[in-house]
mmCIF file of C-alpha atoms and ligand atoms in Angstrom:
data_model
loop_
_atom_site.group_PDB
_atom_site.id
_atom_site.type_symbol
_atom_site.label_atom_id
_atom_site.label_comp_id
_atom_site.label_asym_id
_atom_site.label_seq_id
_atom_site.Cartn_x
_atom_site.Cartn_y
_atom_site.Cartn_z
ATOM 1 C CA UNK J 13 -13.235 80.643 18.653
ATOM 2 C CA UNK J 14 -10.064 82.614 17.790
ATOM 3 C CA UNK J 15 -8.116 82.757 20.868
ATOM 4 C CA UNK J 16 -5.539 80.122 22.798
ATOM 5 C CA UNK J 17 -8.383 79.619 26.159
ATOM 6 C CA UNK J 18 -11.497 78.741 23.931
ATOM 7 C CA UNK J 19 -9.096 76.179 21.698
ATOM 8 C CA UNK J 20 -7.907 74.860 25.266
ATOM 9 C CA UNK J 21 -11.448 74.455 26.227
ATOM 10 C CA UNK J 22 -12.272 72.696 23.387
ATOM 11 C CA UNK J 23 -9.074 70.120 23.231
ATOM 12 C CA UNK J 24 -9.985 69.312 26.708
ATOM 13 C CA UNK J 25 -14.178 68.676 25.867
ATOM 14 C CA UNK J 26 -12.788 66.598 23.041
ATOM 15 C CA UNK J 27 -10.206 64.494 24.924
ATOM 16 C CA UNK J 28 -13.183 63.598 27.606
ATOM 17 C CA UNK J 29 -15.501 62.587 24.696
ATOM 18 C CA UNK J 30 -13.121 60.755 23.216
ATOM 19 C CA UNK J 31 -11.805 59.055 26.431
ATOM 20 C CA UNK J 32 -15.644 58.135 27.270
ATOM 21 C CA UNK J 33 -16.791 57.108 23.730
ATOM 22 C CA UNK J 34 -13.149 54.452 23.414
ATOM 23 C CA UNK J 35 -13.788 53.168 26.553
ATOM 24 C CA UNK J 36 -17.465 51.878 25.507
ATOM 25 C CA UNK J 37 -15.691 50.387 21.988
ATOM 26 C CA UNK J 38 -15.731 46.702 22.534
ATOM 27 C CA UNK J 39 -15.046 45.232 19.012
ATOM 28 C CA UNK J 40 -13.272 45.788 15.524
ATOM 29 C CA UNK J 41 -16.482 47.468 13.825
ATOM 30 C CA UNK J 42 -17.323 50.208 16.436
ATOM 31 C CA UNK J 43 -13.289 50.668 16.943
ATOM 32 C CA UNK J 44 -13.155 51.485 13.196
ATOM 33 C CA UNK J 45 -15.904 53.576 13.504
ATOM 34 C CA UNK J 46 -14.508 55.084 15.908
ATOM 35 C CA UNK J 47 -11.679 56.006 13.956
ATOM 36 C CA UNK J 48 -13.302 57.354 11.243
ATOM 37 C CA UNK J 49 -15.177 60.061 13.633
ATOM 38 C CA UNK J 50 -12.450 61.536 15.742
ATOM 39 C CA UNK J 51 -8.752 60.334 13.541
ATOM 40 C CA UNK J 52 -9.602 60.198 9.975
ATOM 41 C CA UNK J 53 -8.734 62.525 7.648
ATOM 42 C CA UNK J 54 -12.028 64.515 8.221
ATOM 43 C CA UNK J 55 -12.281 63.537 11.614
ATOM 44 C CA UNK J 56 -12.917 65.664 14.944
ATOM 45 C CA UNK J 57 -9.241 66.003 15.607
ATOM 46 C CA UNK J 58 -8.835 67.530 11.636
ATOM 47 C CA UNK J 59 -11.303 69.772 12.297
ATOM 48 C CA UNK J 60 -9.365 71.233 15.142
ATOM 49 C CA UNK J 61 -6.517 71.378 13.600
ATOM 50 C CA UNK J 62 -7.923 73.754 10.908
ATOM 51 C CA UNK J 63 -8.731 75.979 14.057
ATOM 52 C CA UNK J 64 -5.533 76.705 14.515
ATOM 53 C CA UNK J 65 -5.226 79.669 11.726
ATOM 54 C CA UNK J 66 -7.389 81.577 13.566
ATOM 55 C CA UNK J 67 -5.045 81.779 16.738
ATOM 56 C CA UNK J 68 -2.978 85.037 17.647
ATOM 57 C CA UNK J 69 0.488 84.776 16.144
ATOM 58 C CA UNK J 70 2.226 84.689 19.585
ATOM 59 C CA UNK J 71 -0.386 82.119 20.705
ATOM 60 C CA UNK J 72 0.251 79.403 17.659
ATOM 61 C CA UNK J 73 3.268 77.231 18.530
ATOM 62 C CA UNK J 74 1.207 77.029 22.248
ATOM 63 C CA UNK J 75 -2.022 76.050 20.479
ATOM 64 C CA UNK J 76 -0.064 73.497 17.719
ATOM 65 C CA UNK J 77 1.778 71.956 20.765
ATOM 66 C CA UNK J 78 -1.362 71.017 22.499
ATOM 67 C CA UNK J 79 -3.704 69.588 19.471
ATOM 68 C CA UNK J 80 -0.509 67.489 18.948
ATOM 69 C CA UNK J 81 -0.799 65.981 22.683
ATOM 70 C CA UNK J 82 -4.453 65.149 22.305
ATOM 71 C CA UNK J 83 -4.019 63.479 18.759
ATOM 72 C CA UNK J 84 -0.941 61.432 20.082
ATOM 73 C CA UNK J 85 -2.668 60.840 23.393
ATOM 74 C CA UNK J 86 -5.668 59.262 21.631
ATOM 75 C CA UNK J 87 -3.745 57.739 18.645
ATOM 76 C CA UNK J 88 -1.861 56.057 21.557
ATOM 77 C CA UNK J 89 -4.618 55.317 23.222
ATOM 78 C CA UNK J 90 -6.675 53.747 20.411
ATOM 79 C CA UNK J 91 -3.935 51.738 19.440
ATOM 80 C CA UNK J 92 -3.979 49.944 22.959
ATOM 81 C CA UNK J 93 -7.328 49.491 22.527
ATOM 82 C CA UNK J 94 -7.402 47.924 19.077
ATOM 83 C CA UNK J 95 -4.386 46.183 20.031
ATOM 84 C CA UNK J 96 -6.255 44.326 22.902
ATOM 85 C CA UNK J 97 -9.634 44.045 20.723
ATOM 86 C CA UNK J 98 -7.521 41.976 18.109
ATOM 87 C CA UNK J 99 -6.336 39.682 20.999
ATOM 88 C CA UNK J 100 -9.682 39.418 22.391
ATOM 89 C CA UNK J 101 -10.852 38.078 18.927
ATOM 90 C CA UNK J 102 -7.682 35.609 18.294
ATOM 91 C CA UNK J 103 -8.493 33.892 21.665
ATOM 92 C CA UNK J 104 -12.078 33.445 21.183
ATOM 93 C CA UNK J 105 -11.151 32.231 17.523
ATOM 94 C CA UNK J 106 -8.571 29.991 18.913
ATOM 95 C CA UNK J 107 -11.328 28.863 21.371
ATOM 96 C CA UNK J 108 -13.929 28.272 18.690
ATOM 97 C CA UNK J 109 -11.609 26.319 17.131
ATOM 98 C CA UNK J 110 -9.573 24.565 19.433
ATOM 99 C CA UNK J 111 -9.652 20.526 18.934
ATOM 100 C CA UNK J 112 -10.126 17.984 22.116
ATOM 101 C CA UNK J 113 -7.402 15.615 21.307
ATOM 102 C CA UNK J 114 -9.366 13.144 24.191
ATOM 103 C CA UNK J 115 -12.583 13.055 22.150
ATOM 104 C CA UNK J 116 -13.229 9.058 20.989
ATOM 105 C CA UNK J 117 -12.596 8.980 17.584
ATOM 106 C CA UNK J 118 -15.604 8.897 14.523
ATOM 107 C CA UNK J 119 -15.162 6.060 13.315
ATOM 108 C CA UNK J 120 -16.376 5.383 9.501
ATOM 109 C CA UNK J 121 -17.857 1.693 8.588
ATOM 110 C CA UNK J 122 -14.721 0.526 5.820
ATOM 111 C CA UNK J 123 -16.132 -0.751 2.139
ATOM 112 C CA UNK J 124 -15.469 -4.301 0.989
ATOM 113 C CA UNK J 125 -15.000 -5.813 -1.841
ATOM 114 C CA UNK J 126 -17.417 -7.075 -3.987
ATOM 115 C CA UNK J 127 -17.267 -10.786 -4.854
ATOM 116 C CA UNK J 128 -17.188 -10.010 -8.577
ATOM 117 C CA UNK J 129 -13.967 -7.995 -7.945
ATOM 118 C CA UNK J 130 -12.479 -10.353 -6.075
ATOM 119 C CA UNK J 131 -12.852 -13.208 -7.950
ATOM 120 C CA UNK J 132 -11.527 -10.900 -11.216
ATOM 121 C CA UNK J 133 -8.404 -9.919 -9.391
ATOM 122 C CA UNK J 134 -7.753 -13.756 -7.908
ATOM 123 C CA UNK J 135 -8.167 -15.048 -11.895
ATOM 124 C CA UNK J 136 -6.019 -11.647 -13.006
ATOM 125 C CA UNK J 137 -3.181 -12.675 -10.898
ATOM 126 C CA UNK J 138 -2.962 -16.592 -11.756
ATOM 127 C CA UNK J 139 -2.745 -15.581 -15.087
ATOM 128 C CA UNK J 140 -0.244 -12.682 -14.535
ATOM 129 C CA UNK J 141 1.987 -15.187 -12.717
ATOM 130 C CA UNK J 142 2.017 -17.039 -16.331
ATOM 131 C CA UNK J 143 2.935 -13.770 -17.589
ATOM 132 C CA UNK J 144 -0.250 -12.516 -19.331
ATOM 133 C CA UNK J 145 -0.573 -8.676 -18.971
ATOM 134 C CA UNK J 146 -4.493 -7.291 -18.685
ATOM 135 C CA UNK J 147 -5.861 -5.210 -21.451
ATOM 136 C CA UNK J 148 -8.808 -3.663 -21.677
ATOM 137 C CA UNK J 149 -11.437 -2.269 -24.475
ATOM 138 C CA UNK J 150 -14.408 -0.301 -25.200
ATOM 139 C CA UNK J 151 -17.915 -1.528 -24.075
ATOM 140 C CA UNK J 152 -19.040 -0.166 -26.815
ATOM 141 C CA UNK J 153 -18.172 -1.029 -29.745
ATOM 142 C CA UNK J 154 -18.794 -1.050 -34.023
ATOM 143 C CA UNK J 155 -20.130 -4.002 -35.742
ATOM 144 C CA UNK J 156 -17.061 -4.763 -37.269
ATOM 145 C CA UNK J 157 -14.570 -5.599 -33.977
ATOM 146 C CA UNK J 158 -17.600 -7.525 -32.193
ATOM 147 C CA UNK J 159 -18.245 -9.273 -35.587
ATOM 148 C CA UNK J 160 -16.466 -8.924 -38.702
ATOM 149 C CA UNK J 161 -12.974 -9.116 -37.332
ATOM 150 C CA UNK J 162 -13.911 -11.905 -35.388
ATOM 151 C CA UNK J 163 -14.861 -14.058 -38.519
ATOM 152 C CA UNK J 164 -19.042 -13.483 -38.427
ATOM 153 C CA UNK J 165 -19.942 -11.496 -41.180
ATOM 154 C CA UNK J 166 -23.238 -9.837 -41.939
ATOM 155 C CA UNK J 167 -26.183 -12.059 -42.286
ATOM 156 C CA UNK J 168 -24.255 -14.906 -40.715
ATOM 157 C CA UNK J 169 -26.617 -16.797 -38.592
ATOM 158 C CA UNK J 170 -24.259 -17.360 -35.446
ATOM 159 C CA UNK J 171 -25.098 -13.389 -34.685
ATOM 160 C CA UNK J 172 -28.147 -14.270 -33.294
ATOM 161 C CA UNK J 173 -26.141 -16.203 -30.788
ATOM 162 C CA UNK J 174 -25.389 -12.979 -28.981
ATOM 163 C CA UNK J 175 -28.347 -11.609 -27.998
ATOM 164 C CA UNK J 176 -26.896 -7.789 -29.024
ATOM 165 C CA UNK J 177 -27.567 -4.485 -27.666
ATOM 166 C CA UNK J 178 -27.897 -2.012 -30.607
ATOM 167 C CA UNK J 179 -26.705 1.848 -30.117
ATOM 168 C CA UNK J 180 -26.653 2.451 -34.032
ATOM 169 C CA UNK J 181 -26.985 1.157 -36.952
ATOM 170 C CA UNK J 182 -23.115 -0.010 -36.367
ATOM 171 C CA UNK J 183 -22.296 0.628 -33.307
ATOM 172 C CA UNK J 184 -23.340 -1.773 -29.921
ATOM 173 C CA UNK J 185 -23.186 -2.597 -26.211
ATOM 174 C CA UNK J 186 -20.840 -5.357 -26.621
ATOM 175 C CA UNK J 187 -21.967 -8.666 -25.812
ATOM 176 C CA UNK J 188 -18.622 -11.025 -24.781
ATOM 177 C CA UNK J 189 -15.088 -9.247 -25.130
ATOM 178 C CA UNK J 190 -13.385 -11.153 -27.764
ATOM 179 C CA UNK J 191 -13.264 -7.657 -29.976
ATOM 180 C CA UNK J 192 -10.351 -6.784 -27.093
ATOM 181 C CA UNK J 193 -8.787 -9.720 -28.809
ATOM 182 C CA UNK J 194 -8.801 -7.328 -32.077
ATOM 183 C CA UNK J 195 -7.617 -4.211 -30.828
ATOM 184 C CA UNK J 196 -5.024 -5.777 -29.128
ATOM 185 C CA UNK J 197 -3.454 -7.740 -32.025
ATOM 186 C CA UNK J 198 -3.974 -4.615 -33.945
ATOM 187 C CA UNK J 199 -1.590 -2.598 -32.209
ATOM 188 C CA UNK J 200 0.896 -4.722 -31.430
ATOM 189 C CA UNK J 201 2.971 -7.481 -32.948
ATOM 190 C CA UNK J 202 3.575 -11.364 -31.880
ATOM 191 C CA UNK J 203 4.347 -12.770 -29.527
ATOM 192 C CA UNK J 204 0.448 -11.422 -27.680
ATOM 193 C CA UNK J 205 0.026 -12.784 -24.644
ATOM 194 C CA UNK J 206 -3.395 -10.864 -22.704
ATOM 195 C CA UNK J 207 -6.150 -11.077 -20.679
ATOM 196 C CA UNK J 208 -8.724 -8.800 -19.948
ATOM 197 C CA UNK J 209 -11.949 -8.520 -17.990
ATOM 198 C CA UNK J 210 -14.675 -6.527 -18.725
ATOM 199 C CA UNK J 211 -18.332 -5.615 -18.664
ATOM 200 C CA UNK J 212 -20.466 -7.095 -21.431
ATOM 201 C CA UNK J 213 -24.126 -6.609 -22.237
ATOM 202 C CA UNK J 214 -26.838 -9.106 -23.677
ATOM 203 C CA UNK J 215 -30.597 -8.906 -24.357
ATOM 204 C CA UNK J 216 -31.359 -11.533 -22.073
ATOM 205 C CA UNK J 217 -34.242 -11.607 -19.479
ATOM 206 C CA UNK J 218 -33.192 -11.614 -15.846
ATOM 207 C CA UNK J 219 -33.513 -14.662 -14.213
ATOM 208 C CA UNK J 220 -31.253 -16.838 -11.774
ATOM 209 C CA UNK J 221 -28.801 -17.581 -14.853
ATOM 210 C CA UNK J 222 -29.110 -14.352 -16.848
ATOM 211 C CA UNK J 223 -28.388 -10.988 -16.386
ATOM 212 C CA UNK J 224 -28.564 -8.051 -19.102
ATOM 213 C CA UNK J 225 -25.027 -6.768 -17.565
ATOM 214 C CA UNK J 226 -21.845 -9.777 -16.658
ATOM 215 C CA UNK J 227 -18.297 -10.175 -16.522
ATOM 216 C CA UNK J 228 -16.481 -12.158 -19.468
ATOM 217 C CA UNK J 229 -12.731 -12.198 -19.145
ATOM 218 C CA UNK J 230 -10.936 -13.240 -22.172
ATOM 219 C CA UNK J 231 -7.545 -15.100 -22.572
ATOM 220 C CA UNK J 232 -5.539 -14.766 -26.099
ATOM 221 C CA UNK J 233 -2.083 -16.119 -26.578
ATOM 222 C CA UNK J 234 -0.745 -15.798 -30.049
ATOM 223 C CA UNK J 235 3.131 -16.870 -31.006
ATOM 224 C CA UNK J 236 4.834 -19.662 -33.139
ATOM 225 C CA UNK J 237 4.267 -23.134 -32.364
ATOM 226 C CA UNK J 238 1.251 -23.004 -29.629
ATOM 227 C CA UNK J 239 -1.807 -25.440 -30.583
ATOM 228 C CA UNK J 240 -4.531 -27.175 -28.291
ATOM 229 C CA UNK J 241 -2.270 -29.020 -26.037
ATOM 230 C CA UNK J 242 -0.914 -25.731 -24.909
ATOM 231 C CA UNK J 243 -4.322 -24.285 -23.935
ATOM 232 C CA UNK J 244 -5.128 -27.372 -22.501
ATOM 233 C CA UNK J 245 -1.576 -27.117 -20.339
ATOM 234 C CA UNK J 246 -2.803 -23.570 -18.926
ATOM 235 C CA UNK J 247 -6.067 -24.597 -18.432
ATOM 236 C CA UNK J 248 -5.659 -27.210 -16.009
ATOM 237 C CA UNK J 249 -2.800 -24.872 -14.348
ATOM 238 C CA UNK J 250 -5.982 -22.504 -14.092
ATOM 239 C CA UNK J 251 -8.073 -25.001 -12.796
ATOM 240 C CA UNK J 252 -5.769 -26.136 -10.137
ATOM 241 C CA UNK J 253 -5.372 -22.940 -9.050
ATOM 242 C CA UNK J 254 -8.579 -21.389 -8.838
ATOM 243 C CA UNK J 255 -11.025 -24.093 -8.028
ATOM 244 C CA UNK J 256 -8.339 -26.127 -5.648
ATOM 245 C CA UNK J 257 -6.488 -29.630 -6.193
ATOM 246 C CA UNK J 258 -8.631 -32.782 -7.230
ATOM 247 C CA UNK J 259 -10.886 -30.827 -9.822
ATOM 248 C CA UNK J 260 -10.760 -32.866 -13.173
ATOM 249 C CA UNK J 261 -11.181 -30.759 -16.391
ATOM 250 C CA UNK J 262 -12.120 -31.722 -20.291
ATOM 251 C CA UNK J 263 -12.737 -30.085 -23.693
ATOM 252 C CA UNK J 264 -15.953 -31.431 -25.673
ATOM 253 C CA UNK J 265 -16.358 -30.282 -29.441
ATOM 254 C CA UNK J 266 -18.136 -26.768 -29.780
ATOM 255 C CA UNK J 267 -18.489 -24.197 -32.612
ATOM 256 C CA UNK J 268 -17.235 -20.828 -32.487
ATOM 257 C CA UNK J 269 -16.904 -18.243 -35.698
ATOM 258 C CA UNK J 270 -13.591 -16.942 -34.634
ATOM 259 C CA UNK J 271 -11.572 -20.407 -33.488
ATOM 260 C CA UNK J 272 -10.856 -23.465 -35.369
ATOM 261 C CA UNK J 273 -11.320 -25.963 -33.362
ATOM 262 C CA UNK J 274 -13.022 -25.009 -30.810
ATOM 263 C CA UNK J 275 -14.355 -26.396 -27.591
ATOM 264 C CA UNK J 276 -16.197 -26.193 -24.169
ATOM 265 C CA UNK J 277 -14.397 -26.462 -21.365
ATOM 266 C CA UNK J 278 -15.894 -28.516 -18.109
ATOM 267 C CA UNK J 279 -14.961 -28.979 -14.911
ATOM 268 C CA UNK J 280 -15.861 -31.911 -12.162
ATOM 269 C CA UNK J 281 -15.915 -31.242 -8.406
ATOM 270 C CA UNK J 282 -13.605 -34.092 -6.314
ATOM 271 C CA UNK J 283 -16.642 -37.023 -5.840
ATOM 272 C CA UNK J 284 -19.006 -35.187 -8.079
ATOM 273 C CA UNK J 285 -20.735 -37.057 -10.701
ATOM 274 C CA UNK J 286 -21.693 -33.566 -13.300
ATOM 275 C CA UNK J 287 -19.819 -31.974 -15.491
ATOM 276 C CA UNK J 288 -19.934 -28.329 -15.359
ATOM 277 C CA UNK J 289 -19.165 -25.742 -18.270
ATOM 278 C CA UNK J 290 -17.181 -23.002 -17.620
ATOM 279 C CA UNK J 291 -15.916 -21.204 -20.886
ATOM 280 C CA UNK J 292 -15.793 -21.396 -24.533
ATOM 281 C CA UNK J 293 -12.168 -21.802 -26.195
ATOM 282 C CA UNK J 294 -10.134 -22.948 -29.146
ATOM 283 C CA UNK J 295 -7.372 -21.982 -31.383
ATOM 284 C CA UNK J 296 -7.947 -18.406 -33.289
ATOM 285 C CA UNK J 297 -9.430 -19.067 -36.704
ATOM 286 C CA UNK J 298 -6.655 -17.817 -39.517
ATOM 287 C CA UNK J 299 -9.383 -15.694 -40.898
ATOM 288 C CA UNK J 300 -8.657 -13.403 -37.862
ATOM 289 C CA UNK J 301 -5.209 -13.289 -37.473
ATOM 290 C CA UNK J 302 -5.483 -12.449 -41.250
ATOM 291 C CA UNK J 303 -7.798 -9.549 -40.706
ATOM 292 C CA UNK J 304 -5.472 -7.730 -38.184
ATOM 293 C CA UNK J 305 -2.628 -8.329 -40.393
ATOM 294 C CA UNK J 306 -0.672 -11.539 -39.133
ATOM 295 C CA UNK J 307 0.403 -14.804 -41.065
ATOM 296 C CA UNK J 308 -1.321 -17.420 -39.749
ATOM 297 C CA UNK J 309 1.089 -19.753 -41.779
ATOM 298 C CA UNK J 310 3.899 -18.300 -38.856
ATOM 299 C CA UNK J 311 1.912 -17.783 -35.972
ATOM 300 C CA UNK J 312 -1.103 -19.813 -34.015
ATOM 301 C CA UNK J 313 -2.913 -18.423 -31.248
ATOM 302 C CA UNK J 314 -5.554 -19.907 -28.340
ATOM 303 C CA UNK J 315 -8.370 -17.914 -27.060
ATOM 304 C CA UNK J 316 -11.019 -18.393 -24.399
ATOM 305 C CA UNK J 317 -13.717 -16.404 -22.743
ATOM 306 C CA UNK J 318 -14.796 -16.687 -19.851
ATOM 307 C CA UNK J 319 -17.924 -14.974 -17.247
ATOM 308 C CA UNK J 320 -16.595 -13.929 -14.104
ATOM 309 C CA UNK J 321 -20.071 -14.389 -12.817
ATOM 310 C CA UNK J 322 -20.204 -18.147 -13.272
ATOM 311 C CA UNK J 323 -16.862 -18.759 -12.422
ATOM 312 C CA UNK J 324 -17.916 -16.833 -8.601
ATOM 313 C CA UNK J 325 -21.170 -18.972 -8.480
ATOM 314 C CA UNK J 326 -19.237 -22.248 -8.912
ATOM 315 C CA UNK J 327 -16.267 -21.262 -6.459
ATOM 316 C CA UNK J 328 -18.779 -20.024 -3.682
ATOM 317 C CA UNK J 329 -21.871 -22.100 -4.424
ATOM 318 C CA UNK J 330 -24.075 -19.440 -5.137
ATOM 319 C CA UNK J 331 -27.230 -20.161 -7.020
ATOM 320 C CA UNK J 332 -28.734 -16.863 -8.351
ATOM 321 C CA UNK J 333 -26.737 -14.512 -10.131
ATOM 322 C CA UNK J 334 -28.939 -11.546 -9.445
ATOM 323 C CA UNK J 335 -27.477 -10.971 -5.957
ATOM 324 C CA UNK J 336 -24.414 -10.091 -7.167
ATOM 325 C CA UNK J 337 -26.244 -7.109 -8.412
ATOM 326 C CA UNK J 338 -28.698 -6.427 -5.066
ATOM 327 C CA UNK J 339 -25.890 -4.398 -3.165
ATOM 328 C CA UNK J 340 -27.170 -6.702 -0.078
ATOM 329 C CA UNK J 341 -24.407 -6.322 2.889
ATOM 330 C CA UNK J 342 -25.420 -9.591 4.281
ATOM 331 C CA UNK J 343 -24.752 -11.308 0.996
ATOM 332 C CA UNK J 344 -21.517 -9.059 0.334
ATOM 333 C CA UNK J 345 -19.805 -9.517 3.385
ATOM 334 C CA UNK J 346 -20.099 -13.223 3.436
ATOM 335 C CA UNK J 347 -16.678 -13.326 0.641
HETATM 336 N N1 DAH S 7 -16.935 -14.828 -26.903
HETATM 337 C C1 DAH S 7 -17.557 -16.115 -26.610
HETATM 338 C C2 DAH S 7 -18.893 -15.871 -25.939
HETATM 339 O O1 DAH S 7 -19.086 -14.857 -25.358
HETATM 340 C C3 DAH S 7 -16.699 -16.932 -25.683
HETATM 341 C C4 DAH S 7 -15.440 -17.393 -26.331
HETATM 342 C C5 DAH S 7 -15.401 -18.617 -26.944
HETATM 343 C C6 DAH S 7 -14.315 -16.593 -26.334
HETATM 344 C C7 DAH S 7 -14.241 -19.077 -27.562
HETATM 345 C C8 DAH S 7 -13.150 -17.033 -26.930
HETATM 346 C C9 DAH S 7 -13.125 -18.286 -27.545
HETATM 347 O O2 DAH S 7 -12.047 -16.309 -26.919
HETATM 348 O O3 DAH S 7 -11.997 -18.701 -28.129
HETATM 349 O O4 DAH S 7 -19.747 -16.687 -26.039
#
């Protein structure tokens, strides 16, 4: 090259294939590209540059003045063009994602309740209004708060009444909640007044009375001075409240390891003639206030368990207890 008219030439080639080759850039990729072959650092317009040492002296500030016009006409020029690439990409973005506020609505079918829960929280919050607080415990639990504690030592034959689950050697699903009854007087001091609901777990075929998993909730009230008359009292408050006005309620004799006395609660429908159970109760045997450290000479307690199932069955007048575990919407919904 070497002189100012071949370097003019050659701006002027450049600017036209420059002009031509922006004009056909259409999004951010090619643009960039672009950039790269004619403004970066090693680009087309560099290369020029580098040109300029071989110019004549007298010729140079001529020659620098005019690669500066075609780099700032391009960079100018590419700039409009990216700017109105970005703004082509922004609307269509804002188009892609633009929301029609006068769509209908999806609407999503809303859970209910299942019975079980229900009837929990309805029994929960008669006895909260006495001013029992819930507690809860493990399901599973050692040998000695599901028996020992509770006054059945090993080998005693009342284990076989509860049909256990066995993890371990010592350790088992639990099969009623009474151990909560431990655990609770164990960390904390009279007066205890508690309930608390649970899941328990039995070895019992399925059938329309039996399930291997049911709801117990258990009731323990332990200060000075209570004895039967006061579990009877909250019973038939219970009663009253959860099956309705008219429903009679009595005690009959029953055995239990961990209360002394201790006795079956029934209930009686207005005009019905049978007597159904509902839960097991009596006053806490002194052997297990003892074992969680209390004197039984200053404090009595009353306990009761209870299964949530059977309570729901009675209420509602249902008459197999596996469809509380069938997930059937047409049985569900009915509560
Ligand atoms: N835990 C007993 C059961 O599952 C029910 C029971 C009876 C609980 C008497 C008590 C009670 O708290 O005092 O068969």
């Amino acid at each position: 090259m070497g002189n100012l008219n071949a370097l003019t030439t050659a701006i002027r080639d450049l600017n036209d294939e420059m002009t031509r080759s922006l004009a056909g850039v259409g999004d951010t990729a090619t643009l960039e590209a672009f950039r790269v072959e004619y403004l970066g650092r090693k680009g087309r317009v560099s290369q020029l540059f580098k040109t300029l040492g071989d110019i004549p002296a007298e010729d140079k500030s001529e020659a620098g003045r005019l690669l500066n016009e075609l780099r700032d006409g391009i960079t100018h020029a590419f700039e409009e063009r990216s700017g109105g690439i970005e703004a082509r990409a922004l609307d269509a973005q804002l188009l892609r994602e633009s929301v029609d506020v006068t769509m209908p609505g999806v609407s999503r079918a809303v859970g209910h309740l299942h019975p079980l829960t229900q009837v929990q929280r309805e029994i929960e919050a008669i006895f909260q209004r006495m001013g029992f607080d819930v507690a809860t415990g493990p399901e599973i639990e050692t040998e000695y708060y599901n028996f020992e504690a509770l006054n059945i030592p090993a080998d005693h034959p009342a284990r076989a009444d509860w049909d256990t689950f066995y993890i371990s050697d010592t350790t088992l699903l639990r099969p009623h909640t009474s151990p909560v009854q431990v655990h609770v007087m164990e960390s904390a001091s009279p007066p205890v007044r508690i309930i608390c609901p649970g899941r328990c777990y039995r070895r019992d075929a399925q059938d329309a009375t039996h399930s291997p998993v049911f709801h117990q909730i258990e009731l323990l009230w332990v200060e000075e001075g209570l004895s039967l008359a006061h579990l009877k009292h909250v019973l038939e408050l219970f009663t009253r409240e959860f099956f309705g006005e008219g429903y009679e309620m009595r005690f009959s004799g029953d055995f239990f390891p961990f209360t002394e006395p201790s006795v079956q609660v029934h209930i009686k429908a207005p005009g019905a003639t049978r007597w159904l159970e509902i839960m097991g109760a009596g006053m806490v045997d002194p052997a297990v206030l003892t074992n969680v450290g209390y004197d039984p000479e200053q404090v009595t307690g009353f306990a009761f368990g209870l299964g949530i199932e059977r309570m729901a069955m009675l209420k509602y007048g249902i008459d197999d207890i596996r469809a509380f575990l069938t997930n059937d919407l047409r049985f569900i919904r009915q509560f």
